[in-house]
Amino acid sequence: MLRLSALIISLSLVSPVGAAARDGSQACNGFVQHLRQQDRLLDGRPLHEALFQAAALDCPTAAQGLLNRGASVHARNGQGASALAVAASQGSVAVADLLGAAGADIALRDLSGATPLLRAAQHGRREMVDWLLAAEADVAVPDKQGITPLIAAAFNGDRRMIETLLDAGAQVNVADAAGKTALIYAAGRAYFNVVAQLLAAGADVTATDAHDLTALAWAAGHANDAPEPDGVATATLLLDAGADVAQHDDRGRDALMIAANRGHAQMVDLLLVQGADRRRTDLSGQTAADLAATPEIAALLH
């Protein structure tokens, strides 16, 4: 049997299109050097682990050498992921081509239940998502928490990937184990462009999560790293689509109370204009003014 170092050198003459740039990177060069030094030890589990590393580093020539040496596309790492799942997470399309040709299972789920397609979506690997969909990966398979590729793309605010997944048949109103839909995730991060996209695709503005929070409630209490005008734009879209300003969660808190408690003054202004009841109390008897994060917001509510 050829020693792996010699095999890698020979394979460089027939590497896949685009592989030369990757294999010439400092990371891949260092990896190949490591393989040469560990050549005698590359058998069994170490051989499979080397394939995981080749996928993670996007080193297709090294990956082909390892496959020829006997590395298995069916082996799993400590998280239960295959080399294809690792390649999907890293966006290593050239390595995925080799693994797919060697019989890798595009539907294999890791210990969390995630498919390679979900991993690619979570990491924003658009080309990898295209590759997996072309290979007929199932767009609907969630992980054990109910996260689907579409939900992951919405959480990341990736409109192009959302469009790709919707075109591939992703269902827009699927909820995860916490009852949260793609629309709720996008609203909570104040991705108003994504919210508009999902609403246009038929997202249900009345859907609630496990705590009876609507997309409007999540927008009202949007993440603090989102600009407040984006939150207002998001809430406006939801209200225009029929969101109920009076809907409350399992604590009895409506969007106005949530916005006040989160310190979002512009959101409080919007919700008051839209008819939110400043006198309403939650299950503990508190009003929005009682819950206000700042004196300025409390003053708006008195």
Coordinates of C-alpha atoms in Angstrom, one line a residue:
M1 CA 0.0 0.0 0.0
L2 CA 1.2 3.5 -0.8
R3 CA 2.3 5.6 2.1
L4 CA -0.2 8.4 2.6
S5 CA 2.4 11.1 2.0
A6 CA 3.2 9.8 -1.4
L7 CA -0.5 9.3 -2.2
I8 CA -1.3 12.9 -1.4
I9 CA 1.5 14.1 -3.6
S10 CA 0.2 11.9 -6.5
L11 CA -3.4 13.0 -6.0
S12 CA -2.4 16.7 -6.3
L13 CA -2.0 16.1 -10.0
V14 CA -5.7 15.1 -10.3
S15 CA -7.3 17.2 -7.6
P16 CA -10.9 18.5 -8.2
V17 CA -11.5 21.8 -9.8
G18 CA -10.9 24.6 -7.3
A19 CA -9.0 22.3 -4.9
A20 CA -5.6 23.7 -5.6
A21 CA -6.4 27.0 -3.9
R22 CA -7.7 25.3 -0.9
D23 CA -5.0 22.7 -0.7
G24 CA -2.4 25.5 -1.1
S25 CA -3.6 27.3 2.0
Q26 CA -1.5 27.5 5.1
A27 CA -4.0 25.4 7.0
C28 CA -4.1 22.6 4.4
N29 CA -0.3 22.7 4.0
G30 CA 0.1 22.3 7.7
F31 CA -2.4 19.5 7.8
V32 CA -0.7 17.6 5.0
Q33 CA 2.6 17.9 6.8
H34 CA 1.0 16.6 10.0
L35 CA -0.4 13.6 8.0
R36 CA 3.1 12.8 6.7
Q37 CA 4.5 12.9 10.2
Q38 CA 1.7 10.6 11.5
D39 CA 1.7 8.3 8.5
R40 CA 2.4 5.1 10.5
L41 CA -0.4 5.8 12.9
L42 CA -3.1 6.5 10.4
D43 CA -5.2 3.4 10.6
G44 CA -8.7 2.8 12.1
R45 CA -10.1 5.6 14.2
P46 CA -7.2 8.0 13.6
L47 CA -7.7 7.6 9.9
H48 CA -11.4 8.5 10.2
E49 CA -10.6 11.5 12.4
A50 CA -8.1 12.7 9.9
L51 CA -11.0 12.7 7.3
F52 CA -13.1 14.8 9.7
Q53 CA -10.2 17.3 9.9
A54 CA -9.8 17.4 6.1
A55 CA -13.5 18.2 5.8
A56 CA -13.2 20.9 8.5
L57 CA -10.2 22.5 6.8
D58 CA -11.7 22.2 3.3
C59 CA -8.7 20.2 2.0
P60 CA -10.2 18.0 -0.8
T61 CA -6.9 16.5 -2.0
A62 CA -6.0 15.3 1.5
A63 CA -9.6 14.1 1.9
Q64 CA -9.3 12.0 -1.3
G65 CA -6.0 10.5 -0.1
L66 CA -7.6 9.5 3.2
L67 CA -10.6 8.0 1.4
N68 CA -8.2 6.0 -0.8
R69 CA -6.3 4.9 2.3
G70 CA -9.6 3.5 3.7
A71 CA -11.2 6.3 5.8
S72 CA -14.9 5.6 6.0
V73 CA -17.6 8.1 5.0
H74 CA -19.9 6.4 7.5
A75 CA -17.7 7.0 10.5
R76 CA -18.9 9.5 13.1
N77 CA -17.1 11.9 15.4
G78 CA -17.8 12.4 19.1
Q79 CA -21.0 14.4 18.3
G80 CA -22.3 11.7 16.0
A81 CA -21.6 13.7 12.9
S82 CA -20.2 12.3 9.7
A83 CA -17.4 13.8 7.6
L84 CA -20.1 15.1 5.3
A85 CA -21.8 16.9 8.2
V86 CA -18.5 18.5 9.1
A87 CA -18.0 19.6 5.5
A88 CA -21.5 21.0 5.5
S89 CA -20.9 23.1 8.6
Q90 CA -17.7 24.5 7.1
G91 CA -19.1 25.0 3.6
S92 CA -16.5 22.5 2.1
V93 CA -18.3 21.8 -1.2
A94 CA -15.3 20.3 -2.9
V95 CA -14.9 17.8 0.0
A96 CA -18.6 17.1 0.0
D97 CA -18.3 16.2 -3.7
L98 CA -15.7 13.5 -2.9
L99 CA -17.7 12.2 0.1
G100 CA -20.9 12.1 -1.9
A101 CA -19.2 10.1 -4.7
A102 CA -17.9 7.7 -2.0
G103 CA -21.4 7.0 -0.7
A104 CA -21.8 9.4 2.2
D105 CA -25.4 9.5 3.5
I106 CA -26.8 13.0 3.1
A107 CA -29.7 12.2 5.6
L108 CA -27.5 10.9 8.4
R109 CA -28.3 12.8 11.7
D110 CA -25.9 13.5 14.5
L111 CA -26.6 13.0 18.2
S112 CA -28.6 16.2 18.3
G113 CA -30.7 15.1 15.4
A114 CA -29.2 17.6 13.0
T115 CA -28.8 16.7 9.3
P116 CA -26.0 18.0 7.2
L117 CA -28.5 20.4 5.6
L118 CA -29.5 21.8 9.0
R119 CA -25.8 22.3 9.9
A120 CA -25.2 24.1 6.6
A121 CA -28.2 26.3 7.2
Q122 CA -27.1 27.1 10.7
H123 CA -23.7 28.2 9.6
G124 CA -24.9 30.2 6.6
R125 CA -23.3 28.0 4.0
R126 CA -25.4 28.8 1.0
E127 CA -23.4 26.9 -1.6
M128 CA -23.5 23.9 0.6
V129 CA -27.2 24.2 1.0
D130 CA -27.5 24.3 -2.8
W131 CA -25.3 21.2 -3.1
L132 CA -27.4 19.2 -0.5
L133 CA -30.7 20.2 -2.0
A134 CA -29.4 19.2 -5.5
A135 CA -28.6 15.8 -3.9
E136 CA -32.2 15.7 -2.7
A137 CA -31.7 16.3 1.0
D138 CA -35.0 16.6 2.9
V139 CA -35.6 20.2 3.7
A140 CA -38.2 19.4 6.4
V141 CA -36.1 17.3 8.8
P142 CA -35.7 19.0 12.2
D143 CA -33.2 18.3 15.0
K144 CA -34.4 17.0 18.4
Q145 CA -35.3 20.6 19.4
G146 CA -37.5 21.0 16.3
I147 CA -35.2 23.4 14.6
T148 CA -35.5 23.2 10.8
P149 CA -33.2 24.6 8.2
L150 CA -35.8 27.4 7.5
I151 CA -35.9 28.3 11.2
A152 CA -32.1 28.4 11.3
A153 CA -32.0 30.6 8.3
A154 CA -34.6 33.0 9.8
F155 CA -32.7 33.2 13.1
N156 CA -29.6 34.2 11.1
G157 CA -31.5 36.7 9.0
D158 CA -30.4 35.0 5.7
R159 CA -33.0 36.1 3.2
R160 CA -31.3 34.4 0.2
M161 CA -31.1 31.1 2.0
I162 CA -34.8 31.5 3.2
E163 CA -35.8 32.0 -0.5
T164 CA -33.8 28.9 -1.5
L165 CA -35.4 26.7 1.2
L166 CA -38.9 28.0 0.5
D167 CA -38.4 27.2 -3.2
A168 CA -37.3 23.7 -2.1
G169 CA -40.6 23.2 -0.3
A170 CA -39.9 24.3 3.3
Q171 CA -43.1 24.9 5.3
V172 CA -43.1 28.4 6.7
N173 CA -45.3 27.8 9.7
V174 CA -43.5 24.8 11.3
A175 CA -42.7 25.4 15.0
D176 CA -39.8 24.1 17.0
A177 CA -40.1 22.3 20.4
A178 CA -40.5 25.8 22.1
G179 CA -43.4 26.6 19.8
K180 CA -41.4 29.2 17.9
T181 CA -41.8 29.6 14.1
A182 CA -39.4 31.2 11.7
L183 CA -41.5 34.4 11.9
I184 CA -41.2 34.5 15.7
Y185 CA -37.4 34.1 15.5
A186 CA -37.1 36.8 12.9
A187 CA -39.3 39.1 14.8
G188 CA -37.4 38.7 18.0
R189 CA -34.2 39.7 16.3
A190 CA -36.0 42.6 14.5
Y191 CA -35.1 41.4 11.0
F192 CA -37.9 43.4 9.4
N193 CA -36.9 42.4 5.9
V194 CA -37.0 38.7 6.8
V195 CA -40.4 39.3 8.5
A196 CA -41.7 40.8 5.3
Q197 CA -40.4 37.9 3.3
L198 CA -42.0 35.3 5.6
L199 CA -45.3 37.1 5.8
A200 CA -45.4 37.2 2.0
A201 CA -44.8 33.4 2.0
G202 CA -47.8 32.9 4.2
A203 CA -46.4 33.0 7.7
D204 CA -49.1 33.0 10.4
V205 CA -49.0 36.3 12.3
T206 CA -51.3 34.9 15.0
A207 CA -49.1 31.9 15.9
T208 CA -47.9 31.7 19.5
D209 CA -45.0 30.0 21.2
A210 CA -45.1 27.7 24.2
H211 CA -45.6 30.7 26.5
D212 CA -48.3 32.3 24.3
L213 CA -46.0 34.9 23.0
T214 CA -46.8 36.1 19.4
A215 CA -44.3 37.4 16.9
L216 CA -45.5 41.0 17.8
A217 CA -44.6 40.3 21.5
W218 CA -41.2 39.1 20.4
A219 CA -40.7 42.2 18.2
A220 CA -41.8 44.4 21.1
G221 CA -39.1 42.9 23.3
H222 CA -36.6 42.5 20.5
A223 CA -32.9 41.7 21.1
N224 CA -31.0 44.7 22.5
D225 CA -28.3 44.5 19.8
A226 CA -31.0 45.3 17.1
P227 CA -31.5 49.0 16.3
E228 CA -34.7 50.2 17.8
P229 CA -36.0 51.6 14.5
D230 CA -35.7 48.0 13.1
G231 CA -37.8 46.8 15.9
V232 CA -40.5 49.4 15.2
A233 CA -40.4 48.5 11.5
T234 CA -40.8 44.9 12.4
A235 CA -43.8 45.5 14.7
T236 CA -45.4 47.8 12.1
L237 CA -45.2 45.0 9.5
L238 CA -46.8 42.6 11.9
L239 CA -49.6 45.0 12.9
D240 CA -50.3 45.7 9.3
A241 CA -50.6 41.9 8.7
G242 CA -53.2 41.7 11.5
A243 CA -51.3 41.1 14.7
D244 CA -53.5 41.8 17.8
V245 CA -52.0 44.5 19.9
A246 CA -54.1 43.2 22.9
Q247 CA -52.9 39.6 22.8
H248 CA -51.1 38.6 26.0
D249 CA -48.8 35.8 27.0
D250 CA -49.2 33.3 29.9
R251 CA -48.1 35.9 32.4
G252 CA -50.9 38.2 31.2
R253 CA -48.4 40.6 29.6
D254 CA -49.1 42.2 26.2
A255 CA -46.7 43.7 23.7
L256 CA -46.9 47.2 25.4
M257 CA -45.8 45.7 28.8
I258 CA -43.0 43.8 27.2
A259 CA -41.7 46.8 25.3
A260 CA -41.9 49.0 28.4
N261 CA -40.1 46.3 30.5
R262 CA -37.4 46.0 27.8
G263 CA -36.8 49.7 27.6
H264 CA -37.9 50.2 24.0
A265 CA -39.4 53.7 24.1
Q266 CA -40.1 54.0 20.4
M267 CA -41.9 50.7 20.5
V268 CA -44.0 51.9 23.4
D269 CA -45.0 55.0 21.3
L270 CA -46.0 52.9 18.3
L271 CA -48.1 50.5 20.4
L272 CA -49.9 53.3 22.1
V273 CA -50.7 54.8 18.8
Q274 CA -52.0 51.4 17.7
G275 CA -54.4 51.3 20.6
A276 CA -52.6 49.3 23.3
D277 CA -54.3 49.7 26.7
R278 CA -51.9 51.4 29.1
R279 CA -54.2 50.5 32.0
R280 CA -54.2 46.8 31.5
T281 CA -52.7 44.7 34.3
D282 CA -50.8 41.4 34.1
L283 CA -51.5 38.4 36.3
S284 CA -49.5 40.0 39.1
G285 CA -51.5 43.2 38.9
Q286 CA -48.8 45.3 37.2
T287 CA -49.4 47.8 34.4
A288 CA -46.9 48.7 31.7
A289 CA -45.9 51.7 33.7
D290 CA -45.2 49.5 36.7
L291 CA -43.0 47.4 34.5
A292 CA -41.2 50.2 32.7
A293 CA -37.4 49.9 32.6
T294 CA -36.8 53.7 32.8
P295 CA -38.5 56.7 34.3
E296 CA -38.8 58.2 30.8
I297 CA -40.9 55.2 29.6
A298 CA -43.0 55.2 32.8
A299 CA -43.8 58.9 32.1
L300 CA -45.0 58.0 28.6
L301 CA -47.4 55.6 30.1
H302 CA -48.9 57.8 32.8

